[in-house]
């Protein structure tokens, strides 16, 4: 969790990001791209920056790589959307303080209303929220699912009550507990198998950092991002931070929901289906990518250039970022810039380079404090999850 100094830094970064977003809304390429037959934003996300987003479907909306800007904090108006089920009716926000979260698998189980949670001490954590399939569109095998590039990710602040504090108030977890299980409040249509519910289990250790949150970037969480209350699991992929959370349980086994048992598994590319024995998509590995310059920047002039991007380590802090201008043949250490908002947040990096005339393959790779370095190759898997390949995320620019 963040210290007060880090929280203050995050809020200043948020103000800067909001100002930058407002200034950038007039940039032509975004509006031009949106005007060329792009899908409109769905009603529950109509408040987002349409020109900066790619609408894949009503439940899958991505931020354009060229729209990521320079701020650490991603404005909510530019944060990606991924829903596994249709969101609940927006009426749940009207009386949000009455929303209840049932806590189970503790010695004194009970429900808490949002109004009750708001009376407890809060914490703020800044973290990377990233879809498990971010980078899926770079797999040559073209896995089924949304072909995300890099925009199914953002760095945002969540405010709420630490799960560990709720556990303490309720007398501790059951002795048999091995998992933290969150259940979402989406409505399951009549006749649909109840196992289609959004319910995810993560290892119990994740509860030490988890939050029951009701604010996103200092504002009430909008419906598109899980309001009025969302379970936040820092360092884990977004599916594990259950939206519209109505139940948090400490369980001896993983949920029997299909989203846990047969979805979000690192299954072999040739597997006929996903197997519960395959590794679950939980913690995010180290990852980085370059946001500037990009191929759409046009032809660059030979000479000095600045490479900018973002890097994160999942559950561990960033130690170092390197960049390459020759497709990984040689590397140069980049500078980490901007505020350090904690081990779950991403870091901005910059590198001053000289580019000669011709084409250059620009790449970045991050190393976390545990010594894990972003790999060159992706992990091939059936659903295209957890693509951290620096080669896949590299970009080719033309210099004249």
GROMACS .gro file of C-alpha atoms in nm, residues 6-360:
model
  355
    6UNK     CA    1   0.315   0.842  -0.236
    7UNK     CA    2  -0.057   0.913  -0.225
    8UNK     CA    3   0.011   1.285  -0.250
    9UNK     CA    4   0.246   1.221  -0.541
   10UNK     CA    5  -0.019   1.009  -0.707
   11UNK     CA    6  -0.281   1.278  -0.672
   12UNK     CA    7  -0.047   1.536  -0.822
   13UNK     CA    8   0.027   1.296  -1.107
   14UNK     CA    9  -0.346   1.244  -1.155
   15UNK     CA   10  -0.407   1.617  -1.185
   16UNK     CA   11  -0.127   1.638  -1.441
   17UNK     CA   12  -0.266   1.343  -1.634
   18UNK     CA   13  -0.614   1.495  -1.641
   19UNK     CA   14  -0.476   1.824  -1.770
   20UNK     CA   15  -0.273   1.643  -2.035
   21UNK     CA   16  -0.577   1.443  -2.144
   22UNK     CA   17  -0.783   1.759  -2.178
   23UNK     CA   18  -0.511   1.924  -2.383
   24UNK     CA   19  -0.472   1.622  -2.609
   25UNK     CA   20  -0.837   1.575  -2.701
   26UNK     CA   21  -0.794   1.805  -2.997
   27UNK     CA   22  -0.522   1.599  -3.163
   28UNK     CA   23  -0.622   1.512  -3.515
   29UNK     CA   24  -0.513   1.147  -3.554
   30UNK     CA   25  -0.743   1.024  -3.277
   31UNK     CA   26  -1.050   1.205  -3.408
   32UNK     CA   27  -0.960   1.109  -3.764
   33UNK     CA   28  -0.935   0.742  -3.668
   34UNK     CA   29  -1.266   0.760  -3.484
   35UNK     CA   30  -1.434   0.924  -3.782
   36UNK     CA   31  -1.336   0.643  -4.017
   37UNK     CA   32  -1.618   0.404  -3.927
   38UNK     CA   33  -1.511   0.318  -3.572
   39UNK     CA   34  -1.770   0.160  -3.342
   40UNK     CA   35  -1.937   0.403  -3.099
   41UNK     CA   36  -1.888   0.371  -2.726
   42UNK     CA   37  -2.160   0.173  -2.546
   43UNK     CA   38  -2.396   0.371  -2.324
   44UNK     CA   39  -2.239   0.272  -1.992
   45UNK     CA   40  -1.901   0.397  -2.115
   46UNK     CA   41  -2.020   0.688  -2.330
   47UNK     CA   42  -1.836   0.932  -2.102
   48UNK     CA   43  -1.498   0.803  -2.217
   49UNK     CA   44  -1.265   0.982  -2.460
   50UNK     CA   45  -1.404   0.838  -2.782
   51UNK     CA   46  -1.117   0.954  -2.999
   52UNK     CA   47  -0.861   0.779  -2.779
   53UNK     CA   48  -1.039   0.446  -2.760
   54UNK     CA   49  -1.080   0.142  -2.984
   55UNK     CA   50  -1.421  -0.021  -2.935
   56UNK     CA   51  -1.380  -0.390  -3.012
   57UNK     CA   52  -1.725  -0.476  -2.873
   58UNK     CA   53  -1.966  -0.335  -2.614
   59UNK     CA   54  -1.769  -0.517  -2.343
   60UNK     CA   55  -1.414  -0.471  -2.477
   61UNK     CA   56  -1.269  -0.121  -2.522
   62UNK     CA   57  -0.898  -0.048  -2.566
   63UNK     CA   58  -0.686   0.266  -2.536
   64UNK     CA   59  -0.489   0.353  -2.847
   65UNK     CA   60  -0.114   0.320  -2.801
   66UNK     CA   61  -0.062   0.665  -2.946
   67UNK     CA   62  -0.303   0.811  -2.688
   68UNK     CA   63  -0.124   0.692  -2.376
   69UNK     CA   64   0.052   1.022  -2.321
   70UNK     CA   65   0.326   1.094  -2.068
   71UNK     CA   66   0.149   1.089  -1.730
   72UNK     CA   67   0.187   0.806  -1.477
   73UNK     CA   68  -0.183   0.796  -1.393
   74UNK     CA   69  -0.429   0.686  -1.661
   75UNK     CA   70  -0.743   0.906  -1.656
   76UNK     CA   71  -1.061   0.704  -1.609
   77UNK     CA   72  -1.183   0.845  -1.941
   78UNK     CA   73  -0.897   0.659  -2.111
   79UNK     CA   74  -0.896   0.338  -1.906
   80UNK     CA   75  -0.974   0.020  -2.098
   81UNK     CA   76  -1.291  -0.180  -2.037
   82UNK     CA   77  -1.324  -0.558  -2.020
   83UNK     CA   78  -1.643  -0.722  -1.893
   84UNK     CA   79  -1.697  -1.098  -1.895
   85UNK     CA   80  -2.071  -1.050  -1.852
   86UNK     CA   81  -2.305  -0.762  -1.924
   87UNK     CA   82  -2.272  -0.503  -1.645
   88UNK     CA   83  -2.557  -0.470  -1.394
   89UNK     CA   84  -2.812  -0.194  -1.431
   90UNK     CA   85  -2.671   0.149  -1.352
   91UNK     CA   86  -2.935   0.184  -1.080
   92UNK     CA   87  -2.696   0.007  -0.842
   93UNK     CA   88  -2.494   0.331  -0.829
   94UNK     CA   89  -2.795   0.542  -0.730
   95UNK     CA   90  -2.807   0.382  -0.387
   96UNK     CA   91  -2.447   0.271  -0.377
   97UNK     CA   92  -2.403   0.312  -0.002
   98UNK     CA   93  -2.660   0.036   0.048
   99UNK     CA   94  -2.458  -0.215  -0.157
  100UNK     CA   95  -2.359  -0.512   0.057
  101UNK     CA   96  -2.045  -0.723   0.052
  102UNK     CA   97  -2.076  -1.053   0.239
  103UNK     CA   98  -1.753  -1.168   0.409
  104UNK     CA   99  -1.730  -1.545   0.457
  105UNK     CA  100  -1.469  -1.797   0.562
  106UNK     CA  101  -1.387  -1.596   0.875
  107UNK     CA  102  -1.468  -1.660   1.241
  108UNK     CA  103  -1.742  -1.395   1.250
  109UNK     CA  104  -1.892  -1.380   0.899
  110UNK     CA  105  -2.118  -1.087   0.823
  111UNK     CA  106  -2.217  -0.843   0.547
  112UNK     CA  107  -2.089  -0.487   0.524
  113UNK     CA  108  -2.272  -0.209   0.345
  114UNK     CA  109  -2.066   0.039   0.152
  115UNK     CA  110  -2.175   0.302   0.405
  116UNK     CA  111  -2.019   0.090   0.682
  117UNK     CA  112  -1.700   0.035   0.486
  118UNK     CA  113  -1.661   0.408   0.433
  119UNK     CA  114  -1.645   0.458   0.812
  120UNK     CA  115  -1.336   0.239   0.840
  121UNK     CA  116  -0.972   0.351   0.788
  122UNK     CA  117  -0.886   0.355   0.419
  123UNK     CA  118  -0.577   0.310   0.208
  124UNK     CA  119  -0.490   0.401  -0.149
  125UNK     CA  120  -0.291   0.179  -0.380
  126UNK     CA  121  -0.164   0.277  -0.725
  127UNK     CA  122  -0.140  -0.022  -0.955
  128UNK     CA  123  -0.135  -0.143  -1.311
  129UNK     CA  124  -0.473  -0.278  -1.415
  130UNK     CA  125  -0.418  -0.503  -1.715
  131UNK     CA  126  -0.636  -0.751  -1.899
  132UNK     CA  127  -0.496  -1.104  -1.902
  133UNK     CA  128  -0.507  -1.098  -2.282
  134UNK     CA  129  -0.328  -0.766  -2.333
  135UNK     CA  130  -0.096  -0.830  -2.627
  136UNK     CA  131  -0.306  -1.118  -2.764
  137UNK     CA  132  -0.328  -0.946  -3.102
  138UNK     CA  133   0.047  -0.997  -3.143
  139UNK     CA  134   0.025  -1.379  -3.139
  140UNK     CA  135   0.079  -1.518  -3.491
  141UNK     CA  136  -0.156  -1.804  -3.400
  142UNK     CA  137  -0.447  -1.555  -3.375
  143UNK     CA  138  -0.607  -1.699  -3.060
  144UNK     CA  139  -0.980  -1.653  -3.013
  145UNK     CA  140  -1.072  -1.346  -2.811
  146UNK     CA  141  -1.022  -0.972  -2.835
  147UNK     CA  142  -0.704  -0.889  -3.036
  148UNK     CA  143  -0.568  -0.645  -2.777
  149UNK     CA  144  -0.242  -0.466  -2.854
  150UNK     CA  145  -0.107  -0.274  -2.551
  151UNK     CA  146  -0.411  -0.063  -2.460
  152UNK     CA  147  -0.588  -0.311  -2.232
  153UNK     CA  148  -0.386  -0.167  -1.945
  154UNK     CA  149  -0.364   0.145  -1.734
  155UNK     CA  150  -0.210   0.271  -1.412
  156UNK     CA  151  -0.475   0.392  -1.167
  157UNK     CA  152  -0.538   0.467  -0.798
  158UNK     CA  153  -0.787   0.268  -0.593
  159UNK     CA  154  -0.910   0.373  -0.248
  160UNK     CA  155  -1.089   0.150   0.000
  161UNK     CA  156  -1.057  -0.076   0.302
  162UNK     CA  157  -0.772  -0.330   0.312
  163UNK     CA  158  -0.904  -0.686   0.313
  164UNK     CA  159  -0.659  -0.770   0.589
  165UNK     CA  160  -0.832  -0.514   0.813
  166UNK     CA  161  -1.171  -0.674   0.754
  167UNK     CA  162  -1.021  -1.012   0.839
  168UNK     CA  163  -0.884  -0.875   1.162
  169UNK     CA  164  -1.218  -0.720   1.259
  170UNK     CA  165  -1.392  -1.051   1.189
  171UNK     CA  166  -1.157  -1.261   1.399
  172UNK     CA  167  -0.929  -1.408   1.133
  173UNK     CA  168  -0.976  -1.657   0.852
  174UNK     CA  169  -1.085  -2.017   0.883
  175UNK     CA  170  -0.793  -2.253   0.938
  176UNK     CA  171  -0.864  -2.436   0.613
  177UNK     CA  172  -0.853  -2.121   0.398
  178UNK     CA  173  -0.612  -2.132   0.104
  179UNK     CA  174  -0.775  -1.889  -0.139
  180UNK     CA  175  -0.932  -1.545  -0.150
  181UNK     CA  176  -1.248  -1.579  -0.360
  182UNK     CA  177  -1.448  -1.283  -0.493
  183UNK     CA  178  -1.796  -1.308  -0.647
  184UNK     CA  179  -1.929  -1.043  -0.882
  185UNK     CA  180  -2.279  -0.895  -0.881
  186UNK     CA  181  -2.365  -0.937  -1.248
  187UNK     CA  182  -2.711  -1.079  -1.312
  188UNK     CA  183  -2.708  -1.433  -1.454
  189UNK     CA  184  -2.987  -1.460  -1.715
  190UNK     CA  185  -3.259  -1.721  -1.648
  191UNK     CA  186  -3.170  -2.064  -1.778
  192UNK     CA  187  -2.797  -1.993  -1.785
  193UNK     CA  188  -2.566  -2.221  -1.588
  194UNK     CA  189  -2.482  -2.055  -1.253
  195UNK     CA  190  -2.122  -2.158  -1.309
  196UNK     CA  191  -2.102  -1.883  -1.569
  197UNK     CA  192  -2.090  -1.629  -1.282
  198UNK     CA  193  -1.784  -1.407  -1.243
  199UNK     CA  194  -1.609  -1.559  -0.945
  200UNK     CA  195  -1.232  -1.574  -0.913
  201UNK     CA  196  -1.003  -1.731  -0.655
  202UNK     CA  197  -0.644  -1.621  -0.592
  203UNK     CA  198  -0.386  -1.755  -0.346
  204UNK     CA  199  -0.454  -1.649   0.012
  205UNK     CA  200  -0.131  -1.449   0.031
  206UNK     CA  201  -0.281  -1.196  -0.212
  207UNK     CA  202  -0.523  -1.088   0.062
  208UNK     CA  203  -0.237  -0.902   0.232
  209UNK     CA  204  -0.245  -0.639  -0.046
  210UNK     CA  205  -0.609  -0.659  -0.157
  211UNK     CA  206  -0.863  -0.378  -0.115
  212UNK     CA  207  -1.239  -0.350  -0.111
  213UNK     CA  208  -1.246  -0.027  -0.310
  214UNK     CA  209  -1.509   0.234  -0.398
  215UNK     CA  210  -1.293   0.509  -0.549
  216UNK     CA  211  -1.101   0.513  -0.876
  217UNK     CA  212  -0.858   0.804  -0.916
  218UNK     CA  213  -1.026   0.983  -0.627
  219UNK     CA  214  -1.381   0.953  -0.765
  220UNK     CA  215  -1.660   0.697  -0.715
  221UNK     CA  216  -1.593   0.390  -0.928
  222UNK     CA  217  -1.810   0.413  -1.243
  223UNK     CA  218  -2.020   0.119  -1.358
  224UNK     CA  219  -1.780   0.046  -1.643
  225UNK     CA  220  -1.505  -0.029  -1.391
  226UNK     CA  221  -1.696  -0.219  -1.127
  227UNK     CA  222  -1.874   0.037  -0.912
  228UNK     CA  223  -2.007   0.081  -0.658
  229UNK     CA  224  -1.759  -0.163  -0.498
  230UNK     CA  225  -1.476  -0.364  -0.651
  231UNK     CA  226  -1.232  -0.618  -0.510
  232UNK     CA  227  -0.881  -0.504  -0.602
  233UNK     CA  228  -0.593  -0.753  -0.615
  234UNK     CA  229  -0.273  -0.556  -0.693
  235UNK     CA  230  -0.014  -0.724  -0.913
  236UNK     CA  231  -0.264  -0.974  -1.055
  237UNK     CA  232  -0.435  -0.952  -1.393
  238UNK     CA  233  -0.759  -0.755  -1.409
  239UNK     CA  234  -0.998  -1.053  -1.411
  240UNK     CA  235  -0.894  -1.126  -1.052
  241UNK     CA  236  -1.008  -0.780  -0.936
  242UNK     CA  237  -1.375  -0.873  -0.934
  243UNK     CA  238  -1.622  -0.599  -1.029
  244UNK     CA  239  -1.949  -0.529  -0.847
  245UNK     CA  240  -1.818  -0.755  -0.572
  246UNK     CA  241  -2.095  -0.891  -0.350
  247UNK     CA  242  -1.912  -1.170  -0.172
  248UNK     CA  243  -1.556  -1.216  -0.049
  249UNK     CA  244  -1.481  -1.559   0.091
  250UNK     CA  245  -1.176  -1.734   0.230
  251UNK     CA  246  -1.204  -2.082   0.085
  252UNK     CA  247  -1.024  -2.413   0.102
  253UNK     CA  248  -1.060  -2.470  -0.272
  254UNK     CA  249  -1.079  -2.262  -0.588
  255UNK     CA  250  -1.418  -2.153  -0.717
  256UNK     CA  251  -1.606  -2.403  -0.933
  257UNK     CA  252  -1.712  -2.122  -1.170
  258UNK     CA  253  -1.609  -2.177  -1.531
  259UNK     CA  254  -1.414  -1.849  -1.532
  260UNK     CA  255  -1.189  -2.012  -1.271
  261UNK     CA  256  -1.186  -2.376  -1.375
  262UNK     CA  257  -1.176  -2.375  -1.755
  263UNK     CA  258  -1.107  -2.011  -1.850
  264UNK     CA  259  -0.799  -1.803  -1.783
  265UNK     CA  260  -0.564  -2.101  -1.787
  266UNK     CA  261  -0.223  -2.121  -1.954
  267UNK     CA  262  -0.316  -2.417  -2.172
  268UNK     CA  263  -0.102  -2.553  -2.454
  269UNK     CA  264  -0.171  -2.403  -2.799
  270UNK     CA  265  -0.297  -2.738  -2.931
  271UNK     CA  266  -0.511  -2.822  -2.630
  272UNK     CA  267  -0.871  -2.918  -2.715
  273UNK     CA  268  -0.991  -2.719  -2.415
  274UNK     CA  269  -0.861  -2.555  -2.102
  275UNK     CA  270  -0.787  -2.785  -1.812
  276UNK     CA  271  -0.822  -2.693  -1.443
  277UNK     CA  272  -0.480  -2.850  -1.387
  278UNK     CA  273  -0.314  -2.593  -1.617
  279UNK     CA  274  -0.161  -2.285  -1.447
  280UNK     CA  275  -0.414  -2.016  -1.365
  281UNK     CA  276  -0.367  -1.660  -1.492
  282UNK     CA  277  -0.282  -1.482  -1.169
  283UNK     CA  278   0.026  -1.262  -1.116
  284UNK     CA  279   0.150  -1.036  -1.395
  285UNK     CA  280   0.509  -1.091  -1.512
  286UNK     CA  281   0.744  -0.794  -1.579
  287UNK     CA  282   0.651  -0.603  -1.892
  288UNK     CA  283   0.726  -0.281  -2.077
  289UNK     CA  284   0.657  -0.115  -2.409
  290UNK     CA  285   0.743   0.201  -2.601
  291UNK     CA  286   0.477   0.468  -2.655
  292UNK     CA  287   0.690   0.717  -2.850
  293UNK     CA  288   0.802   0.732  -3.122
  294UNK     CA  289   0.560   0.503  -3.303
  295UNK     CA  290   0.525   0.410  -3.672
  296UNK     CA  291   0.224   0.642  -3.700
  297UNK     CA  292   0.449   0.931  -3.596
  298UNK     CA  293   0.563   0.942  -3.957
  299UNK     CA  294   0.919   0.971  -4.083
  300UNK     CA  295   1.161   1.096  -3.820
  301UNK     CA  296   1.461   1.318  -3.883
  302UNK     CA  297   1.806   1.168  -3.837
  303UNK     CA  298   1.988   1.266  -3.520
  304UNK     CA  299   1.884   1.294  -3.157
  305UNK     CA  300   1.557   1.130  -3.056
  306UNK     CA  301   1.381   1.049  -2.730
  307UNK     CA  302   1.228   0.709  -2.662
  308UNK     CA  303   0.946   0.703  -2.403
  309UNK     CA  304   0.746   0.422  -2.253
  310UNK     CA  305   0.616   0.247  -1.944
  311UNK     CA  306   0.736  -0.054  -1.746
  312UNK     CA  307   0.609  -0.257  -1.452
  313UNK     CA  308   0.698  -0.566  -1.256
  314UNK     CA  309   0.360  -0.709  -1.156
  315UNK     CA  310   0.392  -0.772  -0.784
  316UNK     CA  311   0.753  -0.649  -0.770
  317UNK     CA  312   0.905  -0.305  -0.821
  318UNK     CA  313   1.094  -0.205  -1.134
  319UNK     CA  314   1.472  -0.208  -1.105
  320UNK     CA  315   1.585  -0.117  -1.456
  321UNK     CA  316   1.464  -0.059  -1.810
  322UNK     CA  317   1.678  -0.098  -2.122
  323UNK     CA  318   1.606   0.014  -2.477
  324UNK     CA  319   1.735  -0.101  -2.812
  325UNK     CA  320   1.731   0.075  -3.148
  326UNK     CA  321   1.851  -0.227  -3.346
  327UNK     CA  322   1.598  -0.496  -3.266
  328UNK     CA  323   1.773  -0.623  -2.955
  329UNK     CA  324   2.126  -0.656  -3.090
  330UNK     CA  325   2.247  -0.394  -2.839
  331UNK     CA  326   2.087  -0.236  -2.532
  332UNK     CA  327   2.113   0.092  -2.345
  333UNK     CA  328   1.990   0.163  -1.990
  334UNK     CA  329   1.701   0.410  -1.988
  335UNK     CA  330   1.621   0.662  -1.713
  336UNK     CA  331   1.323   0.611  -1.486
  337UNK     CA  332   1.133   0.941  -1.463
  338UNK     CA  333   0.826   1.076  -1.290
  339UNK     CA  334   0.699   0.976  -0.947
  340UNK     CA  335   0.753   0.630  -0.801
  341UNK     CA  336   0.403   0.538  -0.684
  342UNK     CA  337   0.487   0.199  -0.538
  343UNK     CA  338   0.575  -0.151  -0.648
  344UNK     CA  339   0.240  -0.216  -0.817
  345UNK     CA  340   0.247   0.098  -1.034
  346UNK     CA  341   0.423   0.135  -1.364
  347UNK     CA  342   0.728   0.355  -1.412
  348UNK     CA  343   0.779   0.592  -1.700
  349UNK     CA  344   1.114   0.563  -1.878
  350UNK     CA  345   1.299   0.778  -2.128
  351UNK     CA  346   1.618   0.729  -2.329
  352UNK     CA  347   1.806   0.975  -2.546
  353UNK     CA  348   1.933   0.804  -2.859
  354UNK     CA  349   2.083   0.891  -3.195
  355UNK     CA  350   1.905   0.751  -3.498
  356UNK     CA  351   2.069   0.734  -3.839
  357UNK     CA  352   1.877   0.736  -4.166
  358UNK     CA  353   1.697   0.410  -4.241
  359UNK     CA  354   1.463   0.185  -4.045
  360UNK     CA  355   1.508   0.110  -3.677
   0.00000   0.00000   0.00000
